[in-house]
Amino acid sequence: MATPTEPRPLADLEIDSVLAVEAAWERRSHGLKPWTIDELLDAVAAVHVRYNHRRQWLRTHEQETAT
């Protein structure tokens, strides 16, 4: 478990982002133009892509700083 001064694990942040997308989807379901299932899945996929890019960036830069 991370202490308040330690950064949270990337997986936890990714789950928080997915939950935020689901909360936005729920809010939009009561509006004039609710999201379709495809839009929801695209938004969730975008979250996963963003975090996969971040993981790749961290791996790349970890190797550069180790040398």
Short mmCIF file of C-alpha atoms in Angstrom, two decimals:
data_model
loop_
_atom_site.label_atom_id
_atom_site.label_comp_id
_atom_site.label_asym_id
_atom_site.label_seq_id
_atom_site.Cartn_x
_atom_site.Cartn_y
_atom_site.Cartn_z
CA MET A 1 0.00 0.00 0.00
CA ALA A 2 1.37 3.40 -0.95
CA THR A 3 1.83 5.99 1.76
CA PRO A 4 0.49 9.51 1.15
CA THR A 5 3.93 10.67 -0.03
CA GLU A 6 4.49 7.76 -2.42
CA PRO A 7 2.99 7.80 -5.90
CA ARG A 8 0.10 5.43 -6.50
CA PRO A 9 0.68 2.39 -8.71
CA LEU A 10 -0.11 2.96 -12.37
CA ALA A 11 -2.68 0.13 -12.34
CA ASP A 12 -4.65 1.93 -9.61
CA LEU A 13 -4.64 5.16 -11.61
CA GLU A 14 -5.79 3.25 -14.69
CA ILE A 15 -8.73 1.74 -12.80
CA ASP A 16 -9.64 5.19 -11.45
CA SER A 17 -9.68 6.51 -15.02
CA VAL A 18 -11.93 3.67 -16.19
CA LEU A 19 -14.27 4.35 -13.28
CA ALA A 20 -14.34 8.04 -14.23
CA VAL A 21 -15.36 7.08 -17.79
CA GLU A 22 -18.12 4.87 -16.39
CA ALA A 23 -19.32 7.71 -14.13
CA ALA A 24 -19.42 10.07 -17.13
CA TRP A 25 -21.36 7.45 -19.06
CA GLU A 26 -23.88 7.20 -16.23
CA ARG A 27 -24.29 11.00 -16.10
CA ARG A 28 -24.76 11.17 -19.87
CA SER A 29 -27.38 8.42 -19.75
CA HIS A 30 -29.78 10.97 -18.25
CA GLY A 31 -29.02 13.67 -20.85
CA LEU A 32 -30.33 14.47 -24.29
CA LYS A 33 -27.70 12.46 -26.19
CA PRO A 34 -26.52 9.47 -24.15
CA TRP A 35 -23.39 7.58 -25.15
CA THR A 36 -23.83 4.39 -27.10
CA ILE A 37 -22.16 1.19 -25.96
CA ASP A 38 -19.60 1.64 -28.75
CA GLU A 39 -18.70 5.11 -27.46
CA LEU A 40 -18.30 3.75 -23.94
CA LEU A 41 -16.06 0.92 -25.14
CA ASP A 42 -14.01 3.35 -27.24
CA ALA A 43 -13.50 5.63 -24.22
CA VAL A 44 -12.44 2.71 -22.01
CA ALA A 45 -10.09 1.45 -24.74
CA ALA A 46 -8.57 4.94 -24.99
CA VAL A 47 -7.82 4.84 -21.25
CA HIS A 48 -6.04 1.50 -21.62
CA VAL A 49 -4.08 2.75 -24.65
CA ARG A 50 -3.00 5.88 -22.76
CA TYR A 51 -1.72 3.85 -19.81
CA ASN A 52 0.01 1.30 -22.06
CA HIS A 53 1.84 4.19 -23.75
CA ARG A 54 2.82 5.49 -20.32
CA ARG A 55 4.13 2.07 -19.26
CA GLN A 56 6.17 1.80 -22.46
CA TRP A 57 7.58 5.29 -21.91
CA LEU A 58 8.53 4.42 -18.34
CA ARG A 59 10.24 1.19 -19.46
CA THR A 60 12.19 3.04 -22.15
CA HIS A 61 13.34 5.81 -19.85
CA GLU A 62 14.14 3.40 -17.04
CA GLN A 63 16.66 1.71 -19.35
CA GLU A 64 18.18 5.06 -20.37
CA THR A 65 18.74 6.15 -16.78
CA ALA A 66 20.19 2.76 -15.79
CA THR A 67 23.06 3.07 -18.27
#
